Amino acid sequence: PESLQFFLNLHKINDLLRINEYLIQINNILEQDAICVVCAQTISQRWNHHLRKYRKLFGILLYFFDFIFHRVFPKLPLFQGWYYLLTHGRDRALPETEILGRLVFCGFDLINKDEFDGMMFFVVKKAHKPLNDSNPSYGPLIKLKRIGKNGKLINIYKLRTMHPYSEYLQDYVYRVCNLKEGGKFRNDFRVTFWGKIFRKMWIDELPQFWNLLKGDVKLVGVRALSKHYFSLYPKNMQELRIRVKPGLIPPFYVDLPETFDEILESERRYTLKYLKHPILTDIEYFFKAMWNIFIRKARSQ
């Protein structure tokens, strides 16, 4: 254990029944900052393979059924057991984002990646111990750990709009993409095609009404932030934010800020006002937000 400086496996991880357990075992035998190389066939490479191997129309049709069986079934509780019984986890369809997320989850940082002969090779280094999360989200309904009132961690429920394990890539995405107007990540590759549609129509937010019923959040309030995004806030704003419950309708839709600093100021104004006049403030912000959303078509990009 913790004695090896380099580990290489040229067999694609798509064929592993328990990918995380395998990567965690590698992490355990490597020295700190040691190098590991793993390879996989990504979904985009799988798509190209079908188009090259078969005529276009037939290839598209075969890929559709391949995607349903090897990508959708493993994520649905109703079909998971049968899928793994039949395949033993072999030849799973994995997007590049999920592979990167799994590597980070299991304690690795990406150094480089490159495509060769229809496979993607990931060169990573051991950066930390595997993350202590016994149940990372995988299915269509997910729960995300967020900072609640008094700094308490709460689970926010959403419909999936990102690839699995995307939540573990926040630091990587921030380093690669930084922030855009509106305070979200620029060119966030973690969001799926259907996820973009869900977000435009706010379909992904519907499960949060369960959080509202549980009392984790209120109707109007600052967004519930992840640990990483919360860490970007100045200390005084962190302390101010956790004095109130997060909400489903943030002050963003009232002030429509464009930069991160403007978002901070918008949330500061709302929170200070709410602490003085909680009911009146939320009523005022609710109707202003509804006007901007439905009349001015405001959206958080």
CSV table of C-alpha atoms in Angstrom, one decimal:
chain,number,residue,atom,x,y,z
A,1,PRO,CA,0.0,0.0,0.0
A,2,GLU,CA,1.1,3.6,-0.9
A,3,SER,CA,4.3,2.3,-2.4
A,4,LEU,CA,3.9,2.5,-6.2
A,5,GLN,CA,4.8,5.6,-8.3
A,6,PHE,CA,3.1,4.6,-11.5
A,7,PHE,CA,0.1,2.5,-12.5
A,8,LEU,CA,-1.1,1.7,-16.1
A,9,ASN,CA,-4.1,-0.2,-17.3
A,10,LEU,CA,-4.8,-0.5,-21.0
A,11,HIS,CA,-8.2,-2.2,-20.6
A,12,LYS,CA,-11.1,0.2,-20.8
A,13,ILE,CA,-12.9,0.9,-17.5
A,14,ASN,CA,-16.2,0.6,-19.3
A,15,ASP,CA,-15.9,-3.2,-18.6
A,16,LEU,CA,-15.5,-2.9,-14.9
A,17,LEU,CA,-18.4,-3.9,-12.7
A,18,ARG,CA,-17.4,-1.6,-9.8
A,19,ILE,CA,-15.5,1.3,-11.3
A,20,ASN,CA,-15.2,3.3,-8.1
A,21,GLU,CA,-13.9,0.4,-6.0
A,22,TYR,CA,-11.3,-0.3,-8.6
A,23,LEU,CA,-10.1,3.3,-8.8
A,24,ILE,CA,-10.0,3.5,-5.0
A,25,GLN,CA,-7.9,0.4,-4.8
A,26,ILE,CA,-5.4,2.1,-7.2
A,27,ASN,CA,-5.4,5.2,-5.1
A,28,ASN,CA,-4.6,3.1,-2.0
A,29,ILE,CA,-1.5,1.5,-3.5
A,30,LEU,CA,-0.1,4.7,-5.0
A,31,GLU,CA,2.3,7.2,-3.4
A,32,GLN,CA,1.1,10.8,-3.1
A,33,ASP,CA,1.4,12.6,-6.5
A,34,ALA,CA,2.1,9.2,-8.2
A,35,ILE,CA,0.8,8.9,-11.8
A,36,CYS,CA,-2.0,6.7,-13.0
A,37,VAL,CA,-3.1,6.1,-16.6
A,38,VAL,CA,-6.6,4.6,-17.4
A,39,CYS,CA,-8.5,4.4,-20.6
A,40,ALA,CA,-12.1,4.4,-21.6
A,41,GLN,CA,-14.4,4.6,-24.6
A,42,THR,CA,-16.5,7.8,-24.2
A,43,ILE,CA,-20.1,8.2,-25.5
A,44,SER,CA,-18.9,10.4,-28.3
A,45,GLN,CA,-16.4,7.8,-29.4
A,46,ARG,CA,-19.1,5.2,-29.2
A,47,TRP,CA,-21.3,7.3,-31.5
A,48,ASN,CA,-18.4,7.7,-34.0
A,49,HIS,CA,-17.8,4.0,-33.8
A,50,HIS,CA,-21.3,3.1,-34.8
A,51,LEU,CA,-21.3,5.6,-37.7
A,52,ARG,CA,-18.0,4.3,-39.0
A,53,LYS,CA,-18.9,0.6,-38.7
A,54,TYR,CA,-22.5,0.7,-40.1
A,55,ARG,CA,-24.3,2.7,-42.7
A,56,LYS,CA,-25.4,6.1,-41.3
A,57,LEU,CA,-29.2,5.4,-40.8
A,58,PHE,CA,-28.6,1.9,-39.5
A,59,GLY,CA,-25.8,3.1,-37.3
A,60,ILE,CA,-28.0,5.8,-35.8
A,61,LEU,CA,-30.7,3.2,-35.1
A,62,LEU,CA,-28.3,0.8,-33.5
A,63,TYR,CA,-26.7,3.5,-31.4
A,64,PHE,CA,-30.2,4.5,-30.1
A,65,PHE,CA,-30.9,1.0,-28.8
A,66,ASP,CA,-27.3,0.7,-27.5
A,67,PHE,CA,-27.6,4.0,-25.6
A,68,ILE,CA,-30.9,3.0,-24.0
A,69,PHE,CA,-29.5,-0.4,-22.9
A,70,HIS,CA,-26.0,0.5,-21.9
A,71,ARG,CA,-26.6,4.1,-20.7
A,72,VAL,CA,-30.2,4.5,-19.5
A,73,PHE,CA,-30.9,1.1,-18.0
A,74,PRO,CA,-28.0,1.3,-15.5
A,75,LYS,CA,-29.3,4.6,-14.1
A,76,LEU,CA,-32.9,3.4,-13.6
A,77,PRO,CA,-33.6,1.5,-10.3
A,78,LEU,CA,-36.3,-0.6,-12.0
A,79,PHE,CA,-33.7,-2.0,-14.6
A,80,GLN,CA,-30.4,-1.7,-12.7
A,81,GLY,CA,-30.4,-5.2,-11.2
A,82,TRP,CA,-31.4,-6.9,-14.5
A,83,TYR,CA,-28.8,-4.9,-16.4
A,84,TYR,CA,-25.9,-5.9,-14.2
A,85,LEU,CA,-27.1,-9.5,-14.0
A,86,LEU,CA,-27.1,-9.8,-17.8
A,87,THR,CA,-23.9,-7.8,-18.5
A,88,HIS,CA,-21.8,-7.9,-15.3
A,89,GLY,CA,-21.2,-4.2,-16.0
A,90,ARG,CA,-19.3,-4.8,-19.2
A,91,ASP,CA,-19.3,-2.3,-22.1
A,92,ARG,CA,-21.1,0.4,-20.2
A,93,ALA,CA,-21.7,3.7,-22.1
A,94,LEU,CA,-19.8,6.4,-20.1
A,95,PRO,CA,-19.6,10.1,-21.0
A,96,GLU,CA,-16.2,11.8,-20.5
A,97,THR,CA,-17.7,14.1,-17.8
A,98,GLU,CA,-18.7,11.1,-15.7
A,99,ILE,CA,-15.3,9.5,-16.0
A,100,LEU,CA,-13.6,12.7,-14.9
A,101,GLY,CA,-16.0,13.0,-12.0
A,102,ARG,CA,-15.3,9.4,-10.9
A,103,LEU,CA,-11.6,10.0,-11.0
A,104,VAL,CA,-11.9,13.1,-8.8
A,105,PHE,CA,-14.3,11.3,-6.5
A,106,CYS,CA,-11.7,8.5,-6.1
A,107,GLY,CA,-8.9,10.9,-5.3
A,108,PHE,CA,-7.2,11.9,-8.6
A,109,ASP,CA,-6.5,15.1,-10.4
A,110,LEU,CA,-6.4,15.3,-14.2
A,111,ILE,CA,-3.0,16.0,-15.7
A,112,ASN,CA,-3.8,15.3,-19.4
A,113,LYS,CA,-6.2,13.4,-21.6
A,114,ASP,CA,-5.8,12.4,-25.2
A,115,GLU,CA,-7.6,10.3,-27.8
A,116,PHE,CA,-5.9,7.4,-29.5
A,117,ASP,CA,-7.4,4.6,-31.7
A,118,GLY,CA,-11.0,5.2,-30.6
A,119,MET,CA,-10.2,5.4,-26.9
A,120,MET,CA,-9.6,8.3,-24.4
A,121,PHE,CA,-6.6,8.0,-22.2
A,122,PHE,CA,-6.6,9.9,-18.9
A,123,VAL,CA,-3.3,10.7,-17.2
A,124,VAL,CA,-4.0,11.5,-13.6
A,125,LYS,CA,-2.1,11.9,-10.3
A,126,LYS,CA,-3.0,10.9,-6.8
A,127,ALA,CA,-4.0,14.2,-5.2
A,128,HIS,CA,-6.0,13.2,-2.1
A,129,LYS,CA,-7.9,10.4,-0.4
A,130,PRO,CA,-11.1,9.2,-2.0
A,131,LEU,CA,-14.1,11.4,-1.0
A,132,ASN,CA,-16.2,10.3,1.9
A,133,ASP,CA,-19.6,10.1,0.2
A,134,SER,CA,-21.2,6.6,0.4
A,135,ASN,CA,-24.0,7.4,-2.0
A,136,PRO,CA,-23.0,9.7,-5.0
A,137,SER,CA,-26.0,10.6,-7.1
A,138,TYR,CA,-26.5,8.6,-10.3
A,139,GLY,CA,-30.2,8.3,-11.2
A,140,PRO,CA,-32.6,10.9,-12.8
A,141,LEU,CA,-33.6,12.3,-9.3
A,142,ILE,CA,-30.6,13.6,-7.5
A,143,LYS,CA,-29.9,15.2,-4.1
A,144,LEU,CA,-27.2,17.8,-3.8
A,145,LYS,CA,-25.4,18.8,-0.6
A,146,ARG,CA,-25.9,22.6,-0.1
A,147,ILE,CA,-25.2,25.1,2.7
A,148,GLY,CA,-28.4,25.9,4.6
A,149,LYS,CA,-29.3,28.1,7.6
A,150,ASN,CA,-26.6,28.3,10.3
A,151,GLY,CA,-24.2,26.5,7.9
A,152,LYS,CA,-26.0,23.2,8.2
A,153,LEU,CA,-25.6,20.9,5.2
A,154,ILE,CA,-29.0,20.1,3.5
A,155,ASN,CA,-29.9,17.9,0.6
A,156,ILE,CA,-31.5,19.8,-2.3
A,157,TYR,CA,-33.6,17.7,-4.6
A,158,LYS,CA,-33.5,18.2,-8.4
A,159,LEU,CA,-34.1,16.4,-11.6
A,160,ARG,CA,-30.7,15.6,-13.3
A,161,THR,CA,-29.5,18.1,-15.8
A,162,MET,CA,-25.8,17.2,-15.6
A,163,HIS,CA,-23.9,14.0,-16.2
A,164,PRO,CA,-23.4,11.8,-13.1
A,165,TYR,CA,-20.5,12.7,-10.8
A,166,SER,CA,-20.6,16.3,-12.2
A,167,GLU,CA,-20.8,17.7,-8.6
A,168,TYR,CA,-17.3,16.6,-7.9
A,169,LEU,CA,-15.9,18.6,-10.8
A,170,GLN,CA,-16.8,22.1,-9.6
A,171,ASP,CA,-13.2,23.0,-8.7
A,172,TYR,CA,-12.0,21.7,-12.0
A,173,VAL,CA,-14.7,23.5,-14.0
A,174,TYR,CA,-13.9,26.7,-12.1
A,175,ARG,CA,-10.2,26.5,-13.0
A,176,VAL,CA,-10.9,25.7,-16.6
A,177,CYS,CA,-13.9,27.8,-17.4
A,178,ASN,CA,-14.2,30.5,-14.6
A,179,LEU,CA,-17.5,32.4,-14.2
A,180,LYS,CA,-19.7,34.1,-16.7
A,181,GLU,CA,-22.3,36.9,-16.4
A,182,GLY,CA,-25.0,35.8,-13.9
A,183,GLY,CA,-22.4,34.1,-11.7
A,184,LYS,CA,-22.5,30.6,-13.2
A,185,PHE,CA,-19.7,28.6,-14.9
A,186,ARG,CA,-18.7,29.6,-18.4
A,187,ASN,CA,-19.1,26.9,-21.0
A,188,ASP,CA,-20.1,24.3,-18.4
A,189,PHE,CA,-19.6,21.0,-20.3
A,190,ARG,CA,-21.3,19.1,-17.5
A,191,VAL,CA,-24.8,20.1,-18.6
A,192,THR,CA,-26.5,17.6,-20.9
A,193,PHE,CA,-28.5,18.4,-24.0
A,194,TRP,CA,-31.9,17.6,-22.3
A,195,GLY,CA,-30.6,19.3,-19.2
A,196,LYS,CA,-30.4,22.6,-21.0
A,197,ILE,CA,-34.1,22.2,-22.0
A,198,PHE,CA,-35.1,21.3,-18.5
A,199,ARG,CA,-33.3,24.4,-17.1
A,200,LYS,CA,-34.9,26.8,-19.6
A,201,MET,CA,-38.4,25.5,-18.5
A,202,TRP,CA,-37.4,25.1,-14.8
A,203,ILE,CA,-38.5,21.5,-14.9
A,204,ASP,CA,-35.4,20.4,-12.9
A,205,GLU,CA,-36.4,22.7,-10.0
A,206,LEU,CA,-39.8,21.0,-9.4
A,207,PRO,CA,-38.5,18.4,-6.8
A,208,GLN,CA,-37.4,21.4,-4.6
A,209,PHE,CA,-41.0,21.8,-3.5
A,210,TRP,CA,-40.3,18.8,-1.3
A,211,ASN,CA,-37.5,20.9,0.3
A,212,LEU,CA,-40.0,23.6,0.8
A,213,LEU,CA,-42.5,21.3,2.5
A,214,LYS,CA,-39.7,19.9,4.7
A,215,GLY,CA,-38.8,23.4,5.8
A,216,ASP,CA,-35.2,23.2,4.5
A,217,VAL,CA,-35.9,26.3,2.3
A,218,LYS,CA,-38.4,29.1,2.0
A,219,LEU,CA,-40.2,30.4,-1.1
A,220,VAL,CA,-38.0,33.5,-1.5
A,221,GLY,CA,-34.4,33.7,-0.4
A,222,VAL,CA,-30.8,33.5,-1.5
A,223,ARG,CA,-29.7,30.4,-3.5
A,224,ALA,CA,-28.6,27.3,-1.6
A,225,LEU,CA,-24.9,27.0,-2.5
A,226,SER,CA,-22.5,24.2,-2.8
A,227,LYS,CA,-19.5,24.1,-0.5
A,228,HIS,CA,-17.2,25.2,-3.4
A,229,TYR,CA,-19.3,28.1,-4.6
A,230,PHE,CA,-19.9,29.2,-1.0
A,231,SER,CA,-16.1,29.3,-0.6
A,232,LEU,CA,-15.9,31.9,-3.3
A,233,TYR,CA,-17.9,34.4,-1.2
A,234,PRO,CA,-16.1,36.8,1.1
A,235,LYS,CA,-16.1,35.8,4.8
A,236,ASN,CA,-18.5,38.6,5.8
A,237,MET,CA,-21.0,37.5,3.1
A,238,GLN,CA,-20.7,33.9,4.2
A,239,GLU,CA,-21.6,34.8,7.8
A,240,LEU,CA,-24.5,37.0,6.6
A,241,ARG,CA,-25.9,34.4,4.2
A,242,ILE,CA,-26.2,31.6,6.8
A,243,ARG,CA,-28.3,33.8,9.1
A,244,VAL,CA,-31.3,33.1,6.8
A,245,LYS,CA,-32.8,30.1,5.1
A,246,PRO,CA,-32.1,29.8,1.4
A,247,GLY,CA,-35.0,30.1,-1.0
A,248,LEU,CA,-36.5,28.8,-4.2
A,249,ILE,CA,-36.8,32.3,-5.8
A,250,PRO,CA,-33.5,34.2,-5.3
A,251,PRO,CA,-33.1,38.0,-5.4
A,252,PHE,CA,-31.3,37.5,-8.7
A,253,TYR,CA,-34.7,37.7,-10.4
A,254,VAL,CA,-35.4,41.1,-8.8
A,255,ASP,CA,-32.0,42.9,-9.5
A,256,LEU,CA,-30.9,40.8,-12.5
A,257,PRO,CA,-27.1,41.2,-11.7
A,258,GLU,CA,-24.6,40.4,-14.4
A,259,THR,CA,-21.3,40.0,-12.5
A,260,PHE,CA,-20.3,38.1,-9.4
A,261,ASP,CA,-19.8,41.3,-7.4
A,262,GLU,CA,-23.3,42.5,-8.4
A,263,ILE,CA,-24.7,39.1,-7.3
A,264,LEU,CA,-23.0,39.6,-3.9
A,265,GLU,CA,-24.4,43.1,-3.5
A,266,SER,CA,-27.9,41.9,-4.6
A,267,GLU,CA,-27.9,39.2,-2.0
A,268,ARG,CA,-26.5,41.5,0.7
A,269,ARG,CA,-29.3,44.0,0.1
A,270,TYR,CA,-32.0,41.3,0.3
A,271,THR,CA,-30.6,39.6,3.4
A,272,LEU,CA,-30.2,42.9,5.4
A,273,LYS,CA,-33.6,44.0,4.4
A,274,TYR,CA,-35.1,40.5,5.2
A,275,LEU,CA,-33.5,40.5,8.7
A,276,LYS,CA,-35.4,43.8,9.5
A,277,HIS,CA,-38.7,43.1,7.8
A,278,PRO,CA,-38.9,39.4,6.9
A,279,ILE,CA,-42.6,39.1,5.7
A,280,LEU,CA,-42.8,42.4,3.8
A,281,THR,CA,-39.4,41.8,2.2
A,282,ASP,CA,-40.4,38.4,0.8
A,283,ILE,CA,-43.7,39.6,-0.4
A,284,GLU,CA,-42.0,42.5,-2.2
A,285,TYR,CA,-39.3,40.3,-3.8
A,286,PHE,CA,-41.8,37.6,-4.8
A,287,PHE,CA,-44.0,40.0,-6.9
A,288,LYS,CA,-41.0,41.8,-8.4
A,289,ALA,CA,-39.4,38.5,-9.3
A,290,MET,CA,-42.7,37.2,-10.9
A,291,TRP,CA,-42.9,40.4,-13.0
A,292,ASN,CA,-39.4,40.0,-14.3
A,293,ILE,CA,-39.8,36.2,-14.9
A,294,PHE,CA,-43.2,36.3,-16.7
A,295,ILE,CA,-43.3,39.8,-18.2
A,296,ARG,CA,-39.6,40.6,-18.9
A,297,LYS,CA,-38.7,36.9,-19.5
A,298,ALA,CA,-35.8,37.0,-17.1
A,299,ARG,CA,-33.7,33.9,-16.9
A,300,SER,CA,-30.7,32.7,-15.0
A,301,GLN,CA,-28.3,31.5,-17.7
